[in-house]
Short mmCIF file of C-alpha atoms in Angstrom, two decimals:
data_model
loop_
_atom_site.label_atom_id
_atom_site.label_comp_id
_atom_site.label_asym_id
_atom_site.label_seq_id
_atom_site.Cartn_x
_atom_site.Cartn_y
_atom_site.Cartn_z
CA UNK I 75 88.23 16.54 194.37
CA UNK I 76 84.54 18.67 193.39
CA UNK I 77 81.44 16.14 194.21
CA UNK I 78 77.90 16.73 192.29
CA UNK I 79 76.03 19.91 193.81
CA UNK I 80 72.96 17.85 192.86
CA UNK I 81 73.89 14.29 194.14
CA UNK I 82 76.76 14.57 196.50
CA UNK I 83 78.63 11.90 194.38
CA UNK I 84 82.05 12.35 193.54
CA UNK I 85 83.20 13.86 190.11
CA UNK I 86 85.86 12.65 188.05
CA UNK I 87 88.36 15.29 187.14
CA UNK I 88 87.44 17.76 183.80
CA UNK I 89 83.38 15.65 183.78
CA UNK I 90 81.04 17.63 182.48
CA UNK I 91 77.97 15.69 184.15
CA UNK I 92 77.52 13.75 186.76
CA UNK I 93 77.89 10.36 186.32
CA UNK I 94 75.24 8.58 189.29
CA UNK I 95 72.80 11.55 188.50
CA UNK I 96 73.44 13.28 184.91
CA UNK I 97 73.38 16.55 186.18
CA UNK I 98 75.72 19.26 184.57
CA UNK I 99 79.01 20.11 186.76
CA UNK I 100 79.27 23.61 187.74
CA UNK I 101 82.68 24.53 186.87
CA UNK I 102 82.83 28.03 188.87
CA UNK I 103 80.78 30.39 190.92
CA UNK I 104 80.00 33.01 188.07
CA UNK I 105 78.56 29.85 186.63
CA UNK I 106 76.70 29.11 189.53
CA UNK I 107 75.37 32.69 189.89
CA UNK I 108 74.36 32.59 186.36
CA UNK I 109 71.95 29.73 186.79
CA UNK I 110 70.59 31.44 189.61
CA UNK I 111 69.83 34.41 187.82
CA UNK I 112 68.13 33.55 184.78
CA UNK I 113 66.91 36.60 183.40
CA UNK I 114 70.79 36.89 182.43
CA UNK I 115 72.35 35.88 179.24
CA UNK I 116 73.74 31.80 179.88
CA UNK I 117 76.68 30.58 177.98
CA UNK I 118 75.54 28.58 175.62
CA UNK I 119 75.31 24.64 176.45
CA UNK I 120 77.06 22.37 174.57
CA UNK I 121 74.31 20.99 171.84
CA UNK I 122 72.90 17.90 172.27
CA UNK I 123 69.83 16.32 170.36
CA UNK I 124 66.56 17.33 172.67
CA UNK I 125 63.15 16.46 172.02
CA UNK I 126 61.94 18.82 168.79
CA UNK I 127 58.11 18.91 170.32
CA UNK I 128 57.40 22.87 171.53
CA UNK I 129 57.33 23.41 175.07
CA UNK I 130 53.81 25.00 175.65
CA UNK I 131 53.78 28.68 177.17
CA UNK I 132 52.23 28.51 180.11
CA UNK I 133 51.69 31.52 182.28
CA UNK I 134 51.41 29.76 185.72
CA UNK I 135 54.90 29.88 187.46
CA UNK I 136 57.37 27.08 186.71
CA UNK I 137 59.05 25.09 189.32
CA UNK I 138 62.24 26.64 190.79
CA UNK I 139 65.25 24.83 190.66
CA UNK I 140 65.82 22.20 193.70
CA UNK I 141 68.24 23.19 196.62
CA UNK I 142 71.54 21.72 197.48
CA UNK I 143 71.20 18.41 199.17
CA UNK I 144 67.54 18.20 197.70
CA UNK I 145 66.17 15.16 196.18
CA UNK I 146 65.54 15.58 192.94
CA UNK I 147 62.06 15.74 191.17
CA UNK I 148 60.63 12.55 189.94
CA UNK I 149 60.08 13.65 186.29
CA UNK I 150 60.75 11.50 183.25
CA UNK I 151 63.94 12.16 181.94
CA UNK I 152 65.17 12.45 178.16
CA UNK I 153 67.86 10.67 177.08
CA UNK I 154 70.68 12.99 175.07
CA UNK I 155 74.08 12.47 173.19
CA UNK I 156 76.85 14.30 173.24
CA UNK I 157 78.59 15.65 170.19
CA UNK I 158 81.15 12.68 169.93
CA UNK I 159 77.85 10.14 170.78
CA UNK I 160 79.27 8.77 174.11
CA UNK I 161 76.36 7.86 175.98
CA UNK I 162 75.56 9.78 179.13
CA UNK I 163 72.94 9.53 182.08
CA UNK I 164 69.59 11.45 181.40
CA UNK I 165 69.41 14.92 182.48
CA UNK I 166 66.46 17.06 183.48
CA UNK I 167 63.85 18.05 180.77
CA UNK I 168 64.09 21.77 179.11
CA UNK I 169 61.34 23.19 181.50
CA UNK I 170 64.10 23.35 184.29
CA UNK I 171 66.44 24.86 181.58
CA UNK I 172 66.76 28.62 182.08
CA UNK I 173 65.64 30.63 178.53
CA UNK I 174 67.46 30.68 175.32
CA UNK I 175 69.55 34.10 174.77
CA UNK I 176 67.68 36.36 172.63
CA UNK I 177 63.95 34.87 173.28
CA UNK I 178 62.23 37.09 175.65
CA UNK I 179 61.08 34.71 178.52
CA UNK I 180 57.58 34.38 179.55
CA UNK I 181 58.66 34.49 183.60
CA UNK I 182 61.99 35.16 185.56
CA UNK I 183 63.20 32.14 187.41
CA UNK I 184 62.65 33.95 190.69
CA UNK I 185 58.70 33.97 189.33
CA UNK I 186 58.23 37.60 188.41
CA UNK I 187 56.75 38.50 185.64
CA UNK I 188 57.77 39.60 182.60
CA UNK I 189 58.03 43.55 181.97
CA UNK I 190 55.45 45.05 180.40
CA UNK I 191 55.97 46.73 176.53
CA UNK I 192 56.25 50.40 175.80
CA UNK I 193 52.68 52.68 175.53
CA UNK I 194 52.09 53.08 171.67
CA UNK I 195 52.66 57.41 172.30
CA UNK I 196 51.48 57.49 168.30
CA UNK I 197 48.17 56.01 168.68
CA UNK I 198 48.04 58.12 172.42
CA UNK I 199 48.59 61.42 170.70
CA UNK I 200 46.20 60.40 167.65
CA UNK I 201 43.54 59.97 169.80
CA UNK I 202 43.96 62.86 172.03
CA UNK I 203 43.70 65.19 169.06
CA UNK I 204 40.55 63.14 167.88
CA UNK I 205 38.92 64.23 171.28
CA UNK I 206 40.04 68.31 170.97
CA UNK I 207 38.53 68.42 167.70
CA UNK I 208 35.09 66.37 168.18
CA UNK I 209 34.89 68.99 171.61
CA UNK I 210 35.12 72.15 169.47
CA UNK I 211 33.36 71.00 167.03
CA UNK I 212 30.79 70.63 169.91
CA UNK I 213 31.67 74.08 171.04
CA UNK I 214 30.95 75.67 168.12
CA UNK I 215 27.91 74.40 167.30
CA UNK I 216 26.48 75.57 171.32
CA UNK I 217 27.92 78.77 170.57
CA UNK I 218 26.00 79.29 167.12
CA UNK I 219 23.08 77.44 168.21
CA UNK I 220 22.43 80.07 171.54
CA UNK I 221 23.10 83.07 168.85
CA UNK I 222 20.01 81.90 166.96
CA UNK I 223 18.04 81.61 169.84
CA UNK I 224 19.29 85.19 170.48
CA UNK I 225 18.15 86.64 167.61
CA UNK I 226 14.75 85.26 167.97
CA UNK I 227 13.98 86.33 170.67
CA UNK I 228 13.59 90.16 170.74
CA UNK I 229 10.68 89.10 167.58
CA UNK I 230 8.90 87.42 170.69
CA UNK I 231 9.03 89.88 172.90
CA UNK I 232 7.96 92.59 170.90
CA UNK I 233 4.79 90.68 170.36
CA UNK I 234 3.69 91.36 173.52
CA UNK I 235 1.83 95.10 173.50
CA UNK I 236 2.30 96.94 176.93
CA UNK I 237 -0.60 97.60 178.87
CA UNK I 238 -2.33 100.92 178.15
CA UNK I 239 -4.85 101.06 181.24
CA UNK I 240 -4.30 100.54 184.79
CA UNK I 241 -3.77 97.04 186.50
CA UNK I 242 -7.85 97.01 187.64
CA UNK I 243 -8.72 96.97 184.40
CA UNK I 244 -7.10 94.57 181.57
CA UNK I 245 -7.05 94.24 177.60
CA UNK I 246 -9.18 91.54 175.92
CA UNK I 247 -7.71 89.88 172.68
CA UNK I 248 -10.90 87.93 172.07
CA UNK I 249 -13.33 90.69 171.29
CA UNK I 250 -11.24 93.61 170.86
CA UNK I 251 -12.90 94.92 174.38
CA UNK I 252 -10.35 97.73 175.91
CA UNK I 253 -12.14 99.35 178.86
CA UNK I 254 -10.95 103.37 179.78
CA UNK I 255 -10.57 102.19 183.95
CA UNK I 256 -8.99 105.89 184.01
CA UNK I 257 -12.28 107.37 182.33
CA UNK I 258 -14.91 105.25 184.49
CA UNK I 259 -12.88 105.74 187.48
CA UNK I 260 -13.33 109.58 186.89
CA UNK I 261 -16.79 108.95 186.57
CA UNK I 262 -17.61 107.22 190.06
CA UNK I 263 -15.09 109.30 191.50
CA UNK I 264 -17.40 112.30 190.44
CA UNK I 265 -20.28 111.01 192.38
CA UNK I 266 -18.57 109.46 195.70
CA UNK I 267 -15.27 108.42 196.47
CA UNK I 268 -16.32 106.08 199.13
CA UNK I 269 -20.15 105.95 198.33
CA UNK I 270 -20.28 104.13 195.41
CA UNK I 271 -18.82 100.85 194.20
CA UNK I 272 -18.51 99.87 190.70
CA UNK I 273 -17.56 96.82 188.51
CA UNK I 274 -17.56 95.86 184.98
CA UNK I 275 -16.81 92.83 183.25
CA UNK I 276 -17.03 91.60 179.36
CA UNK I 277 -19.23 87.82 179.72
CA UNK I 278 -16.62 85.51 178.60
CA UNK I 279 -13.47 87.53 178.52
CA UNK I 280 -10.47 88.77 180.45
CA UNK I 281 -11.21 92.31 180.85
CA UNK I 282 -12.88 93.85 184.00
CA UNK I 283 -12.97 97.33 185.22
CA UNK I 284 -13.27 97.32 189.06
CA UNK I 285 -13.31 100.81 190.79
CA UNK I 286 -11.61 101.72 193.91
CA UNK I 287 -14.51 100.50 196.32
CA UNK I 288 -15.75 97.95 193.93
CA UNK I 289 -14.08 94.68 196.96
CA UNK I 290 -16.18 96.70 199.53
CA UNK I 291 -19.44 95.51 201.08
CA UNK I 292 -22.29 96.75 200.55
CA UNK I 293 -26.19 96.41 201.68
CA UNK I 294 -27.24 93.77 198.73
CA UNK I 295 -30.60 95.14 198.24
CA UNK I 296 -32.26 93.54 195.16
CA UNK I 297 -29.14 90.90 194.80
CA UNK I 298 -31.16 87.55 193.85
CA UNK I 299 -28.06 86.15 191.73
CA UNK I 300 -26.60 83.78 194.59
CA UNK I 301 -29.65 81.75 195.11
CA UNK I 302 -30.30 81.60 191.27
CA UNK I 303 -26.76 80.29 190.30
CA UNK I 304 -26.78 77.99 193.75
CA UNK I 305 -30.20 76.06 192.84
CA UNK I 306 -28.73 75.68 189.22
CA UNK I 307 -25.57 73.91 190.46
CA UNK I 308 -27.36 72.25 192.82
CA UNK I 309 -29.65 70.55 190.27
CA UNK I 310 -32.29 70.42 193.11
CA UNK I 311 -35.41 70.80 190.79
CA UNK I 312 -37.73 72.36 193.41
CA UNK I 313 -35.27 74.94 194.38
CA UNK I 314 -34.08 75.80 190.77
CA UNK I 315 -38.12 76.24 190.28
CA UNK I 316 -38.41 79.02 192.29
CA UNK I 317 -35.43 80.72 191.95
CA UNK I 318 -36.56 81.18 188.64
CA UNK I 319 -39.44 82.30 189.27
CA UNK I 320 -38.05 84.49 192.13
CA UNK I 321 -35.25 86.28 189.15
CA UNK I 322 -38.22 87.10 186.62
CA UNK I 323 -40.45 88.96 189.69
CA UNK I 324 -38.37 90.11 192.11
CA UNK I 325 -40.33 87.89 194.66
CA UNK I 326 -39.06 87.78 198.27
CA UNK I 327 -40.80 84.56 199.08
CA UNK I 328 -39.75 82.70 196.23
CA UNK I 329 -36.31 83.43 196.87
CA UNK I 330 -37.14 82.13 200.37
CA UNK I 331 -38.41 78.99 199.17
CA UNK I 332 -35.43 77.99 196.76
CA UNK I 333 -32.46 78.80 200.01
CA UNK I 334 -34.84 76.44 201.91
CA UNK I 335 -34.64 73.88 199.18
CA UNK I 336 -30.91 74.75 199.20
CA UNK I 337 -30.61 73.72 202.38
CA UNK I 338 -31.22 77.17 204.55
CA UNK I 339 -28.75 79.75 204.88
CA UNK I 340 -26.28 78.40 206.07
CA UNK I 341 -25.74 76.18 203.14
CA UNK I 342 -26.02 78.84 200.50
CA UNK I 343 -22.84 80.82 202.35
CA UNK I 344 -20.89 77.51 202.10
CA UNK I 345 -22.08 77.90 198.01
CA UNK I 346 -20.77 80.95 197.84
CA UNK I 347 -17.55 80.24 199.73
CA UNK I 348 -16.81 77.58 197.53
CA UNK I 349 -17.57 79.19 194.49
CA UNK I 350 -15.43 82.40 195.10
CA UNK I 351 -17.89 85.16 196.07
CA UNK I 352 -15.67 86.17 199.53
CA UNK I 353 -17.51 88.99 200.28
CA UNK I 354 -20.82 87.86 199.53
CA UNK I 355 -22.89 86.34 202.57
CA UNK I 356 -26.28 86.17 203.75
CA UNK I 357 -27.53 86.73 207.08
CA UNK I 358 -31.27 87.40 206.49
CA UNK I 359 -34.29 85.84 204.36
CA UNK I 360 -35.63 88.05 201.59
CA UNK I 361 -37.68 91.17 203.31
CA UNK I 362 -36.59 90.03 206.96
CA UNK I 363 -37.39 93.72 207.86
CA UNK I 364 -37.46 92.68 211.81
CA UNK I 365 -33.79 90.46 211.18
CA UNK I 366 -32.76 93.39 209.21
CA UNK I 367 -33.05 95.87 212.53
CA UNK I 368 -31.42 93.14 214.52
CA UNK I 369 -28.42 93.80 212.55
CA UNK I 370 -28.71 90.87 210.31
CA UNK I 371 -27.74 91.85 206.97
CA UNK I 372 -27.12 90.30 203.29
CA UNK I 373 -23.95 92.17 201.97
CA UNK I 374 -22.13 91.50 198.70
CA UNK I 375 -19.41 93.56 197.02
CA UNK I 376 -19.55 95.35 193.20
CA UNK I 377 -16.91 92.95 192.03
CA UNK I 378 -19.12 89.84 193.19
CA UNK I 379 -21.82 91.04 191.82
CA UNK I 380 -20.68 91.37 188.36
CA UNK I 381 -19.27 87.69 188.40
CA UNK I 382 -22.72 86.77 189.25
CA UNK I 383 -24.41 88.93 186.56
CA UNK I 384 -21.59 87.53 183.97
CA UNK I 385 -21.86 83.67 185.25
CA UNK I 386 -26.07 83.83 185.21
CA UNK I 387 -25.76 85.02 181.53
CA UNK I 388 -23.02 82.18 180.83
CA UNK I 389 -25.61 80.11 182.24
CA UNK I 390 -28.27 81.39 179.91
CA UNK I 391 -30.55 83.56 182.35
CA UNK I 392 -29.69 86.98 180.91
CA UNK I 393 -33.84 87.04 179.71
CA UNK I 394 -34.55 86.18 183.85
CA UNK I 395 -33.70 89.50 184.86
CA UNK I 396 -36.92 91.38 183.44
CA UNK I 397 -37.18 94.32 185.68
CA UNK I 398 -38.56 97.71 183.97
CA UNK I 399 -35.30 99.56 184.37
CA UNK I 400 -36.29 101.88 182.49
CA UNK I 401 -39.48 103.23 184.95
CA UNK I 402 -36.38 103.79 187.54
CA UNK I 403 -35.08 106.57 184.80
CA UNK I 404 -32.39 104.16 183.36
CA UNK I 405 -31.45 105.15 179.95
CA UNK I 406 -30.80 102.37 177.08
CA UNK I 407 -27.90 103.67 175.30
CA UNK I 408 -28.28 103.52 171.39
CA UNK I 409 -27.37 100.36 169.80
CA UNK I 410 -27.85 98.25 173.20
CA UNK I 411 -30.36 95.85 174.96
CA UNK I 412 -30.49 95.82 178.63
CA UNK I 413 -31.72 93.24 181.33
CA UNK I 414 -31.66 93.76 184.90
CA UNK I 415 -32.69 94.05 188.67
CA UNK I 416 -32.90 97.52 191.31
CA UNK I 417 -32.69 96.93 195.11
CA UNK I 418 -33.01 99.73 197.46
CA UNK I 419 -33.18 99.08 201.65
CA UNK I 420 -31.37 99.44 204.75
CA UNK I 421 -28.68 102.32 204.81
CA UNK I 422 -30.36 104.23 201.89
CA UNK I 423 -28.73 101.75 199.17
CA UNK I 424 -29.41 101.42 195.62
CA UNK I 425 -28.66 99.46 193.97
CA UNK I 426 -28.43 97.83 189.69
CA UNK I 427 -27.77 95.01 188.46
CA UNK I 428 -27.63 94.90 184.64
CA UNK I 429 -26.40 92.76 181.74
CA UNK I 430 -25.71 95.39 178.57
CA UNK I 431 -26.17 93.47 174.94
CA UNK I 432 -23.74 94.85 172.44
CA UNK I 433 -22.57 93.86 168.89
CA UNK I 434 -19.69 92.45 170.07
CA UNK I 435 -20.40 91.46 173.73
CA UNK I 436 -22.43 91.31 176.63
CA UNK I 437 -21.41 93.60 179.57
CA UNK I 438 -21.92 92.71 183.29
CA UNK I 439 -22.78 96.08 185.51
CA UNK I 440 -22.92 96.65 188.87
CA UNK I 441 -23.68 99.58 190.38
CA UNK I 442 -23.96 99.59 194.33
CA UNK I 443 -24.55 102.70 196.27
CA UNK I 444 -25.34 104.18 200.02
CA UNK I 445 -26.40 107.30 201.17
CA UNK I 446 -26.51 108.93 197.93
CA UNK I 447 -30.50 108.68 197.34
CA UNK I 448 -31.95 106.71 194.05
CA UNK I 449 -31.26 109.79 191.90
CA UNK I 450 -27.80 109.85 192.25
CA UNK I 451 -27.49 105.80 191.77
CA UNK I 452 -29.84 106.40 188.48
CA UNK I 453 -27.40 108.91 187.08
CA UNK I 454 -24.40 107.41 188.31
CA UNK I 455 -25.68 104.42 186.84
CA UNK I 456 -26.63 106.07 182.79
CA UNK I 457 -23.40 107.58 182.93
CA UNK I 458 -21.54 104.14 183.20
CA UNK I 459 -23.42 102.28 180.68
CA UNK I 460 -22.98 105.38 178.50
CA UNK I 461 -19.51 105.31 178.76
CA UNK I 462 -19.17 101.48 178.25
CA UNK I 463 -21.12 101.34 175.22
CA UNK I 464 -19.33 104.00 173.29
CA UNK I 465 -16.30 102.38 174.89
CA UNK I 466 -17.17 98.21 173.11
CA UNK I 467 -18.98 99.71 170.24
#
């Protein structure tokens, strides 16, 4: 006799269900095994009229199927018909069922999930050609855009002309100024290699000639330009006073007056520091003979100087420096006005200071000499200021 592997309550021979519990009888063990595994095709069921309402999908896992000996679930139960309509005991609903053949089930009964479809490989391969042809494109254009840059280029670079003097002395684009610095350095080499210092610069413009000694110091005899540009950034009325008056006579004790209203000596060094003049500095009042024998000296360098002479014009004192070059044996070149200063002291030094008026610019000279004697500093000096006016003319 087979009992009900649901109930436990004995079947009569050939049922098909269970009579205390409805449940279907399971006639063999490949039927058994095929309701344990249903991701398997089922024999069909015999039909019976079931509720036509949709089950809705649901993608949480459904409940497995009780165990032997189990209780079953307390769910409501549907009441079916067989084909020949004798009445039989409710059964469980559909959800328990395993899937129809042919409908691809949403989850196995042992709760994993359903297999994932096959990649699209069309759509794959359509876009990976979509991405090799926007990146060449890309190359291409790179590779045409860099040639254009390419060709431009050399049209820059010849624009730039070479340098045709040495490194001391450079071109000027704004006035057309082009100083010889192989010329002038003939010049003051002709005089004194080591005797002689100097520097030339266009007011307002890049170029500068700057012989070999022209960073050297030298005894600043006559050199009133520090305390004149000092009082003038200082905007100390009393001090820019005198060193006015001091640049239009050559007067020791006004120049002694305006450093005191500076401050004293110390402060016009810390000017001069701060403005750039390195090898400028001042260790003496004007016509400190005694200080002067001490071995306190003012020393500046040909290259300061010229800065000074080409910042007092900027400035608008070019007219201050009214010395009579001239009586010294200074000759005016044709075409040119110049204003300036002569200092001679300690060491035999002579020295000139002048600003040179052209049609096109004004020129900043300094000429600093030792132990050459004032005619060799006046000659020294008409031969530069020759040379620079036929030069910017």
């Amino acid at each position: 006799m087979e009992y009900c592997t649901n109930c436990g309550s004995a079947l009569e021979p050939d049922a098909k269900f269970c009579t205390n519990c409805g449940a279907a009888v399971e006639t063999s063990s490949n039927d058994t095994n095929a309701a344990e595994q249903p991701a398997q095709a089922m024999p069909v069921q015999p039909s019976w009229s079931t509720p036509t309402q949709p089950v809705p999908q649901n993608t949480a896992p459904r409940n497995t199927m009780p165990q032997q000996g189990a209780p079953s679930p307390t769910m409501p139960t549907t009441n079916a018909m067989p084909p020949n309509g004798s009445p039989v005991p409710p059964v469980q609903p559909p959800m328990d069922q395993p899937p129809v053949p042919g409908q691809p089930p949403v989850q196995t009964g042992d709760g994993t999930p359903k297999p994932k479809g096959k990649p699209n490989i069309p759509v794959i391969v359509a876009a990976a050609v979509l991405v090799v042809a926007l990146l060449g494109v890309g190359i291409a254009y790179g590779v045409l855009g860099s040639g254009k840059t390419k060709e431009a280029s050399p049209a820059a670079t010849s624009s730039v002309a070479s340098p045709k003097t040495q490194p001391s002395a450079s071109s000027s684009a704004k006035a057309g100024v082009s100083l010889n610095a192989d010329k002038l350095q003939s010049i003051v080499s002709g005089y004194s290699e080591t005797e002689a210092a100097v520097s030339v610069v266009p007011v307002g413009e890049n170029d500068e000639f700057d012989s070999r000694q022209a960073n050297t110091k030298f005894v600043a005899a006559g050199l009133y330009l520090p305390v004149y540009l000092a009082a003038k950034d200082s905007g100390n009325s009393g001090a820019v006073s005198s060193a006015e008056t001091m640049m239009r006579t050559m007067d020791n004790d006004s120049g002694n007056a305006a450093v005191s209203d500076l401050g004293g000596l110390s402060a016009l060094n810390g000017w001069l520091g701060g403005a750039g003049y390195s090898n400028t500095d001042f260790q003496r009042a004007f016509g400190d003979v005694e200080a002067s024998n001490s071995g306190y000296e003012n020393y500046t360098s040909a290259a300061d100087a010229a800065k000074m002479l080409a910042a007092t014009a900027t400035d608008g004192g070019t007219n201050l420096l009214s010395y009579d070059l001239a009586s010294e044996g200074v000759t005016t070149p044709s075409g040119v006005t110049l204003n300036g200063h002569r200092g001679q002291g300690i060491k035999n030094s002579y020295n000139f200071f002048i600003l040179m008026k052209t049609g096109k610019t004004t020129m900043a000279v300094s000429v600093l000499t030792q132990n050459l004697g004032k005619d060799t500093a006046v000659s020294l000096t008409n031969d530069i200021l020759a040379e620079v006016a036929a030069e910017v003319q």
